């Protein structure tokens, strides 16, 4: 690291913030000694301690808040023999030991077992807090008999002290009576003013007499007023009593000193354990200071990995956030391969940021350095908690003007010396941050040197961020696979920077546009444009237009692909249904023919039976009429059956039954179906209870319980699945999805419906954490929302938002 890294990044201000929040002098010294570390084991432990303390600071009101007193200097002094603790230090000892005991009891209680790291710290001290005969209880018992809660030694601390104080009280009463009597006589005789009162001179009681009458009362003149009009006389009868009282004061001090010396001798064997306990108390105060500082900066403890990499979400400059809060525009950044994507071949190790002046490039660079430096000093950082942070062995920065008159260094020379040092020390664990790379000298030469420098750092495997205005450096991303461009975006309509980092494409400097917006003379700009040349002048615009066109083409290509696949599916579905209908039509016609034949056969039998009945009755009138009636009824019945047959619509074809796939394990490479959809995809990665599924060049992160494994060896063709509509919807939802749901003012049934839809969308898009804004009010809507979250199988847990971000008015839900 450079010698001035902390000052360049602003970490010295962060360090002072932590020190100012320490109430313990030893804790403040710990803050001043914070240092960048590469010890991953220590760092994990320290960050866990800070994370638990942040939870305590936000949620636990009964945790001790005062008397974090540092007594390590006093304990060090008491190690020498024949030394005694002072009454003031004795009182501090009583208060601070009480705080240590309260902290110990809190951290080791059954209801606070979740603070595992802090609990281990508490159990590690050796004062034996457990039983009634513990060393701490012995010391507290001694203190309880020696000093009260106001810092005064008890009268009955010893028989001798009790007798001395009784005698002293009696003597003081006699002195009060004598001097009051003398003052009353002086007023009566006119020797003292009517409003005269007893006062003290050199600790002795005196009465103010007019100078002309100072000899009227026998005694000692202790003092005289500045105007010489008043003499302060101690009556003779009080002088002797005052001497006795002073002797008693000496005796009291000697007895108190003897008691303090005796107490010190009793605790001297326990000084090592006491020293350890006070270092534990200082560590707690230091952690409290770091927790408060982290909350003020909007910080958290992200996920930590041992290798060098960055996968940051919603990062903010800590000091800028302290000033502007939510007005700060967050950025996301990825360097190296995150743990979740280790199977990917794509890796970005170097990012080149370009964009307009005053657009936020240097601020972004400092934010990256400061966040990483804070993290490796054991401090919370302003990132989304799901961010993943790696460790770097060293951090190298080159920001700002470093010219030196004393060393006869120009700005560019100082930059070159820094670059030489970087090349000498760069390793695969180095994170370098270079501002305005290649500037400060003739542009062509500076750009060439900068390009060669980045290529060498790339070959060494180092990680880094560089800002530049040189177009040639932006083209490195096309030649080196692990180099990426990034831009600080600029509003060309309003002609103002947006302070938003966009990774994946280069930015423009907008030099002419910015100059024009500030009122720079147009004729000079026209001359400059003619000197630069049309091709060079349009290069920046072409970069921006090219990126815009690429995004539009990609969007249109995706829309066309989705539409084409949807049309293909509709066509195949129509052909399949048409074939089924044709097959069904043949079945229906054949069945109708059979039914018609049956009806005709029944009709013939009825006619034959009727003719036979008529013949047997020899054409009797009544029998003939009855036969004709039966024949008419049979004809009507057959006619109704035929009409019913003609009116019965053919049944729609039934989709062939698809047997349910047996429960198969889901592993990397498995072809799965997304439940509730006709979408198939291939699992490319398993991440705990979720899987990354790829289908038609799109990736979704979904819970495993929403996927069903199939026996397919490869993804179905476009006609056999339906990825287009669901994945298109997912793409659209991803573009417009907001991880915060506002339910304020909603009715209960409406809020519940919106909440379930919101959770479904969040699960589909692979969100790990969402926020529900319901307000406080009377707590009715909040209670309903949290009941729904408790009942949801997709919610792992939920909690209120931090106090400074909304508190009980917002619920944060972590999804499975």
Tab-separated table of C-alpha atoms in Angstrom, residues 138-488:
chain	number	residue	atom	x	y	z
A	138	UNK	CA	-15.561	-11.459	46.066
A	139	UNK	CA	-14.317	-8.148	44.658
A	140	UNK	CA	-17.853	-6.773	44.391
A	141	UNK	CA	-18.508	-7.816	47.989
A	142	UNK	CA	-15.423	-5.930	49.153
A	143	UNK	CA	-16.457	-2.888	47.143
A	144	UNK	CA	-19.995	-3.076	48.506
A	145	UNK	CA	-18.704	-2.804	52.080
A	146	UNK	CA	-16.152	-0.115	51.266
A	147	UNK	CA	-17.735	2.521	48.985
A	148	UNK	CA	-21.305	3.632	48.256
A	149	UNK	CA	-22.950	4.468	44.912
A	150	UNK	CA	-21.969	8.146	45.273
A	151	UNK	CA	-18.259	7.450	45.569
A	152	UNK	CA	-17.984	7.972	49.340
A	153	UNK	CA	-16.276	5.560	51.745
A	154	UNK	CA	-18.795	4.082	54.174
A	155	UNK	CA	-18.563	5.263	57.810
A	156	UNK	CA	-18.629	1.643	58.996
A	157	UNK	CA	-15.865	0.524	56.633
A	158	UNK	CA	-13.851	0.039	59.840
A	159	UNK	CA	-14.485	0.655	63.596
A	160	UNK	CA	-11.691	3.239	63.683
A	161	UNK	CA	-13.208	5.210	60.790
A	162	UNK	CA	-16.627	5.109	62.415
A	163	UNK	CA	-15.217	6.485	65.716
A	164	UNK	CA	-13.228	9.218	63.949
A	165	UNK	CA	-16.253	10.389	61.981
A	166	UNK	CA	-18.507	10.373	65.076
A	167	UNK	CA	-15.988	12.501	66.977
A	168	UNK	CA	-15.531	14.770	63.994
A	169	UNK	CA	-19.261	15.299	63.661
A	170	UNK	CA	-19.449	16.234	67.348
A	171	UNK	CA	-16.555	18.701	67.046
A	172	UNK	CA	-18.086	20.257	63.954
A	173	UNK	CA	-21.358	20.768	65.797
A	174	UNK	CA	-19.543	22.473	68.681
A	175	UNK	CA	-17.723	24.767	66.239
A	176	UNK	CA	-20.998	25.698	64.561
A	177	UNK	CA	-22.595	26.509	67.893
A	178	UNK	CA	-19.647	28.628	69.109
A	179	UNK	CA	-19.203	30.622	65.933
A	180	UNK	CA	-22.945	31.200	65.566
A	181	UNK	CA	-23.015	32.567	69.103
A	182	UNK	CA	-20.034	34.864	68.392
A	183	UNK	CA	-21.636	36.162	65.166
A	184	UNK	CA	-24.924	36.877	66.912
A	185	UNK	CA	-23.108	38.871	69.626
A	186	UNK	CA	-21.139	40.854	66.992
A	187	UNK	CA	-24.337	41.809	65.176
A	188	UNK	CA	-26.027	42.751	68.447
A	189	UNK	CA	-23.107	44.980	69.462
A	190	UNK	CA	-22.842	46.545	66.026
A	191	UNK	CA	-19.383	45.115	65.330
A	192	UNK	CA	-20.628	43.299	62.204
A	193	UNK	CA	-23.076	44.170	59.457
A	194	UNK	CA	-26.657	42.965	59.852
A	195	UNK	CA	-26.360	40.702	56.792
A	196	UNK	CA	-22.990	39.216	57.786
A	197	UNK	CA	-22.649	35.436	57.521
A	198	UNK	CA	-20.112	32.845	58.679
A	199	UNK	CA	-17.596	32.108	55.926
A	200	UNK	CA	-14.416	30.050	55.451
A	201	UNK	CA	-10.837	31.182	55.107
A	202	UNK	CA	-8.181	28.492	54.544
A	203	UNK	CA	-10.741	25.920	55.550
A	204	UNK	CA	-11.460	27.517	58.907
A	205	UNK	CA	-14.785	29.192	59.917
A	206	UNK	CA	-14.590	32.971	60.482
A	207	UNK	CA	-16.974	35.891	61.071
A	208	UNK	CA	-16.709	39.202	59.138
A	209	UNK	CA	-16.182	42.191	61.504
A	210	UNK	CA	-15.913	45.843	60.614
A	211	UNK	CA	-12.212	46.755	60.647
A	212	UNK	CA	-12.719	49.343	63.389
A	213	UNK	CA	-14.097	46.593	65.696
A	214	UNK	CA	-11.785	43.725	64.784
A	215	UNK	CA	-10.272	43.691	68.275
A	216	UNK	CA	-13.643	43.482	69.981
A	217	UNK	CA	-13.642	39.670	69.729
A	218	UNK	CA	-10.653	37.735	70.954
A	219	UNK	CA	-9.266	35.456	68.279
A	220	UNK	CA	-7.148	35.181	65.124
A	221	UNK	CA	-7.518	37.468	62.123
A	222	UNK	CA	-7.397	35.030	59.208
A	223	UNK	CA	-7.950	37.477	56.322
A	224	UNK	CA	-9.019	40.981	55.299
A	225	UNK	CA	-11.232	42.242	52.460
A	226	UNK	CA	-9.736	44.000	49.436
A	227	UNK	CA	-11.280	47.307	50.556
A	228	UNK	CA	-9.830	46.862	54.059
A	229	UNK	CA	-13.319	47.540	55.451
A	230	UNK	CA	-13.848	43.991	56.748
A	231	UNK	CA	-11.660	41.698	58.832
A	232	UNK	CA	-12.332	37.939	59.006
A	233	UNK	CA	-11.804	36.807	62.605
A	234	UNK	CA	-11.742	33.252	63.983
A	235	UNK	CA	-12.937	33.450	67.629
A	236	UNK	CA	-10.462	32.127	70.219
A	237	UNK	CA	-12.926	29.529	71.527
A	238	UNK	CA	-13.250	28.145	67.985
A	239	UNK	CA	-9.515	28.043	67.255
A	240	UNK	CA	-8.833	25.109	69.552
A	241	UNK	CA	-11.887	23.231	68.342
A	242	UNK	CA	-10.753	23.868	64.759
A	243	UNK	CA	-7.323	22.414	65.530
A	244	UNK	CA	-8.972	19.310	66.978
A	245	UNK	CA	-11.156	19.023	63.842
A	246	UNK	CA	-8.120	19.251	61.574
A	247	UNK	CA	-6.387	16.498	63.507
A	248	UNK	CA	-9.490	14.355	63.055
A	249	UNK	CA	-9.383	15.060	59.285
A	250	UNK	CA	-5.798	13.821	59.227
A	251	UNK	CA	-6.821	10.720	61.155
A	252	UNK	CA	-9.718	10.113	58.736
A	253	UNK	CA	-7.451	10.385	55.693
A	254	UNK	CA	-4.936	8.020	57.222
A	255	UNK	CA	-7.659	5.471	58.012
A	256	UNK	CA	-9.137	5.737	54.508
A	257	UNK	CA	-5.663	5.291	53.026
A	258	UNK	CA	-5.143	2.223	55.214
A	259	UNK	CA	-8.442	0.774	53.977
A	260	UNK	CA	-7.548	1.455	50.323
A	261	UNK	CA	-4.124	-0.103	50.793
A	262	UNK	CA	-5.698	-3.169	52.390
A	263	UNK	CA	-8.207	-3.477	49.537
A	264	UNK	CA	-5.445	-3.111	46.946
A	265	UNK	CA	-3.437	-5.870	48.602
A	266	UNK	CA	-6.525	-8.112	48.462
A	267	UNK	CA	-7.058	-7.639	44.707
A	268	UNK	CA	-3.398	-7.483	43.617
A	269	UNK	CA	-3.252	-11.260	42.919
A	270	UNK	CA	-6.266	-10.815	40.616
A	271	UNK	CA	-4.817	-7.950	38.580
A	272	UNK	CA	-4.053	-10.138	35.492
A	273	UNK	CA	-7.652	-11.353	35.371
A	274	UNK	CA	-8.937	-7.821	35.982
A	275	UNK	CA	-6.743	-6.520	33.199
A	276	UNK	CA	-8.197	-9.143	30.854
A	277	UNK	CA	-11.728	-8.205	31.890
A	278	UNK	CA	-11.071	-4.532	31.186
A	279	UNK	CA	-9.661	-5.349	27.780
A	280	UNK	CA	-12.868	-7.283	27.131
A	281	UNK	CA	-14.841	-4.189	28.194
A	282	UNK	CA	-12.748	-2.007	25.863
A	283	UNK	CA	-13.335	-4.469	23.016
A	284	UNK	CA	-17.094	-4.253	23.570
A	285	UNK	CA	-16.922	-0.456	23.529
A	286	UNK	CA	-14.822	-0.599	20.350
A	287	UNK	CA	-17.364	-2.930	18.718
A	288	UNK	CA	-20.202	-0.612	19.805
A	289	UNK	CA	-18.390	2.303	18.184
A	290	UNK	CA	-17.879	0.340	14.954
A	291	UNK	CA	-21.532	-0.764	14.961
A	292	UNK	CA	-22.816	2.810	15.443
A	293	UNK	CA	-20.452	4.063	12.752
A	294	UNK	CA	-21.573	1.305	10.381
A	295	UNK	CA	-25.236	2.164	10.913
A	296	UNK	CA	-24.548	5.863	10.355
A	297	UNK	CA	-22.876	4.983	7.047
A	298	UNK	CA	-25.696	2.649	5.960
A	299	UNK	CA	-23.323	-0.305	6.293
A	300	UNK	CA	-23.715	-4.038	6.766
A	301	UNK	CA	-21.532	-7.141	6.899
A	302	UNK	CA	-21.586	-8.786	3.438
A	303	UNK	CA	-20.648	-12.340	2.496
A	304	UNK	CA	-16.888	-12.924	2.634
A	305	UNK	CA	-14.701	-15.179	0.535
A	306	UNK	CA	-10.955	-15.751	0.842
A	307	UNK	CA	-9.977	-15.231	-2.781
A	308	UNK	CA	-9.609	-11.855	-4.547
A	309	UNK	CA	-12.919	-10.876	-6.165
A	310	UNK	CA	-15.774	-8.369	-5.965
A	311	UNK	CA	-19.480	-8.942	-6.493
A	312	UNK	CA	-20.989	-5.751	-5.088
A	313	UNK	CA	-24.615	-4.692	-5.198
A	314	UNK	CA	-25.849	-1.161	-4.434
A	315	UNK	CA	-22.473	0.142	-3.248
A	316	UNK	CA	-22.294	3.748	-1.999
A	317	UNK	CA	-19.410	6.009	-1.076
A	318	UNK	CA	-19.460	5.907	2.770
A	319	UNK	CA	-18.570	9.555	3.381
A	320	UNK	CA	-20.834	10.796	0.590
A	321	UNK	CA	-23.703	8.734	2.044
A	322	UNK	CA	-23.064	10.376	5.422
A	323	UNK	CA	-23.714	13.768	3.836
A	324	UNK	CA	-26.450	13.096	1.266
A	325	UNK	CA	-28.066	9.825	2.401
A	326	UNK	CA	-30.533	8.521	-0.191
A	327	UNK	CA	-29.499	11.136	-2.756
A	328	UNK	CA	-26.328	9.101	-3.383
A	329	UNK	CA	-26.621	7.002	-6.564
A	330	UNK	CA	-25.559	3.385	-5.842
A	331	UNK	CA	-23.471	1.293	-8.207
A	332	UNK	CA	-22.838	-2.410	-8.730
A	333	UNK	CA	-19.501	-3.908	-9.693
A	334	UNK	CA	-18.098	-7.352	-10.363
A	335	UNK	CA	-14.438	-8.360	-10.560
A	336	UNK	CA	-13.264	-11.951	-10.742
A	337	UNK	CA	-15.545	-14.962	-10.663
A	338	UNK	CA	-18.188	-15.016	-7.909
A	339	UNK	CA	-18.637	-18.295	-6.088
A	340	UNK	CA	-22.051	-18.834	-7.684
A	341	UNK	CA	-20.592	-18.686	-11.199
A	342	UNK	CA	-17.328	-20.610	-10.900
A	343	UNK	CA	-18.313	-22.752	-13.887
A	344	UNK	CA	-18.438	-19.695	-16.119
A	345	UNK	CA	-15.422	-19.057	-18.300
A	346	UNK	CA	-16.060	-15.304	-18.394
A	347	UNK	CA	-14.059	-13.340	-15.839
A	348	UNK	CA	-13.450	-9.607	-15.522
A	349	UNK	CA	-10.298	-8.543	-13.689
A	350	UNK	CA	-9.772	-5.010	-14.999
A	351	UNK	CA	-12.455	-2.365	-15.600
A	352	UNK	CA	-11.732	0.837	-17.534
A	353	UNK	CA	-14.129	3.633	-16.584
A	354	UNK	CA	-14.638	6.530	-18.965
A	355	UNK	CA	-17.077	9.402	-19.060
A	356	UNK	CA	-17.308	13.186	-18.752
A	357	UNK	CA	-15.338	15.334	-16.348
A	358	UNK	CA	-17.134	15.892	-13.027
A	359	UNK	CA	-19.193	12.818	-13.866
A	360	UNK	CA	-18.172	10.854	-10.786
A	361	UNK	CA	-15.297	8.685	-12.060
A	362	UNK	CA	-12.855	9.651	-9.295
A	363	UNK	CA	-15.570	9.457	-6.632
A	364	UNK	CA	-16.479	5.968	-7.825
A	365	UNK	CA	-12.797	4.981	-7.738
A	366	UNK	CA	-12.375	6.290	-4.191
A	367	UNK	CA	-15.587	4.560	-3.112
A	368	UNK	CA	-14.257	1.208	-4.343
A	369	UNK	CA	-10.955	1.693	-2.523
A	370	UNK	CA	-12.526	2.974	0.689
A	371	UNK	CA	-15.117	0.188	0.888
A	372	UNK	CA	-12.501	-2.523	0.356
A	373	UNK	CA	-10.124	-0.882	2.839
A	374	UNK	CA	-12.873	-0.572	5.476
A	375	UNK	CA	-13.860	-4.200	4.978
A	376	UNK	CA	-10.297	-5.463	5.450
A	377	UNK	CA	-10.038	-3.340	8.603
A	378	UNK	CA	-13.058	-5.171	10.041
A	379	UNK	CA	-15.702	-2.462	9.511
A	380	UNK	CA	-19.252	-2.710	8.083
A	381	UNK	CA	-19.525	-1.378	4.541
A	382	UNK	CA	-22.399	0.269	2.599
A	383	UNK	CA	-23.384	-2.620	0.321
A	384	UNK	CA	-26.446	-4.803	-0.060
A	385	UNK	CA	-26.072	-7.699	2.450
A	386	UNK	CA	-26.178	-10.268	-0.367
A	387	UNK	CA	-23.026	-8.794	-1.916
A	388	UNK	CA	-19.937	-10.998	-1.956
A	389	UNK	CA	-16.525	-9.562	-1.064
A	390	UNK	CA	-13.109	-11.111	-1.497
A	391	UNK	CA	-9.756	-10.343	0.120
A	392	UNK	CA	-6.793	-8.726	-1.582
A	393	UNK	CA	-3.220	-9.005	-0.384
A	394	UNK	CA	-2.507	-5.360	-1.106
A	395	UNK	CA	-4.260	-2.245	-2.321
A	396	UNK	CA	-2.541	0.270	-4.584
A	397	UNK	CA	-3.978	3.681	-5.432
A	398	UNK	CA	-2.828	6.540	-7.630
A	399	UNK	CA	-5.359	9.329	-7.296
A	400	UNK	CA	-4.868	13.071	-7.525
A	401	UNK	CA	-1.859	15.346	-7.955
A	402	UNK	CA	1.261	14.087	-6.157
A	403	UNK	CA	3.889	16.568	-7.345
A	404	UNK	CA	6.601	17.462	-4.838
A	405	UNK	CA	8.742	20.605	-4.784
A	406	UNK	CA	11.025	19.124	-2.128
A	407	UNK	CA	11.799	16.062	-4.253
A	408	UNK	CA	11.730	17.973	-7.550
A	409	UNK	CA	8.882	15.823	-8.894
A	410	UNK	CA	6.348	16.911	-11.483
A	411	UNK	CA	2.852	15.509	-11.541
A	412	UNK	CA	3.631	13.060	-14.345
A	413	UNK	CA	6.957	12.039	-12.790
A	414	UNK	CA	5.233	11.207	-9.520
A	415	UNK	CA	2.688	9.126	-11.437
A	416	UNK	CA	5.462	7.248	-13.217
A	417	UNK	CA	7.204	6.472	-9.916
A	418	UNK	CA	3.932	5.148	-8.565
A	419	UNK	CA	3.434	3.002	-11.655
A	420	UNK	CA	6.968	1.623	-11.275
A	421	UNK	CA	6.230	0.705	-7.662
A	422	UNK	CA	2.987	-0.941	-8.744
A	423	UNK	CA	4.746	-3.026	-11.397
A	424	UNK	CA	7.371	-4.129	-8.861
A	425	UNK	CA	4.802	-5.275	-6.291
A	426	UNK	CA	1.785	-6.377	-8.368
A	427	UNK	CA	0.566	-9.934	-7.760
A	428	UNK	CA	-2.645	-11.873	-8.500
A	429	UNK	CA	-3.866	-10.604	-5.124
A	430	UNK	CA	-3.345	-6.900	-5.916
A	431	UNK	CA	-6.220	-4.446	-6.343
A	432	UNK	CA	-5.042	-1.259	-8.080
A	433	UNK	CA	-7.034	1.947	-8.513
A	434	UNK	CA	-5.613	4.368	-11.091
A	435	UNK	CA	-7.185	7.755	-11.760
A	436	UNK	CA	-6.807	9.564	-15.105
A	437	UNK	CA	-4.442	6.891	-16.392
A	438	UNK	CA	-2.045	8.180	-19.037
A	439	UNK	CA	-2.710	11.847	-18.291
A	440	UNK	CA	-0.205	14.528	-17.398
A	441	UNK	CA	1.971	14.293	-20.510
A	442	UNK	CA	1.796	14.258	-24.315
A	443	UNK	CA	-1.413	12.318	-25.103
A	444	UNK	CA	-0.064	9.786	-27.595
A	445	UNK	CA	2.934	8.855	-25.461
A	446	UNK	CA	0.938	8.836	-22.248
A	447	UNK	CA	-1.757	6.633	-23.774
A	448	UNK	CA	0.819	4.180	-25.150
A	449	UNK	CA	2.574	3.868	-21.786
A	450	UNK	CA	-0.762	3.441	-20.010
A	451	UNK	CA	-1.837	0.741	-22.474
A	452	UNK	CA	1.431	-1.171	-22.013
A	453	UNK	CA	1.085	-0.822	-18.229
A	454	UNK	CA	-2.414	-2.330	-18.220
A	455	UNK	CA	-1.290	-5.173	-20.466
A	456	UNK	CA	1.546	-5.992	-18.037
A	457	UNK	CA	-0.770	-5.850	-15.012
A	458	UNK	CA	-3.214	-8.038	-16.939
A	459	UNK	CA	-0.438	-10.574	-17.540
A	460	UNK	CA	0.425	-10.564	-13.825
A	461	UNK	CA	-3.179	-11.511	-12.988
A	462	UNK	CA	-3.850	-8.377	-10.933
A	463	UNK	CA	-7.269	-6.814	-10.409
A	464	UNK	CA	-7.988	-3.149	-10.883
A	465	UNK	CA	-10.039	-0.151	-11.902
A	466	UNK	CA	-8.702	2.657	-14.076
A	467	UNK	CA	-10.337	5.885	-15.229
A	468	UNK	CA	-9.374	7.495	-18.532
A	469	UNK	CA	-10.422	9.720	-21.416
A	470	UNK	CA	-8.233	7.918	-23.986
A	471	UNK	CA	-10.150	6.070	-26.719
A	472	UNK	CA	-7.313	3.584	-27.299
A	473	UNK	CA	-7.573	2.331	-23.723
A	474	UNK	CA	-11.293	1.761	-24.207
A	475	UNK	CA	-10.460	-0.611	-27.061
A	476	UNK	CA	-8.491	-2.919	-24.734
A	477	UNK	CA	-11.751	-4.634	-23.807
A	478	UNK	CA	-12.007	-5.923	-27.378
A	479	UNK	CA	-8.522	-7.478	-27.256
A	480	UNK	CA	-8.257	-8.787	-23.700
A	481	UNK	CA	-11.074	-11.076	-22.523
A	482	UNK	CA	-10.815	-10.200	-18.822
A	483	UNK	CA	-10.953	-6.426	-19.433
A	484	UNK	CA	-14.294	-4.621	-19.487
A	485	UNK	CA	-15.385	-1.078	-20.204
A	486	UNK	CA	-17.623	0.979	-17.939
A	487	UNK	CA	-19.155	4.415	-18.286
A	488	UNK	CA	-20.352	7.149	-15.990
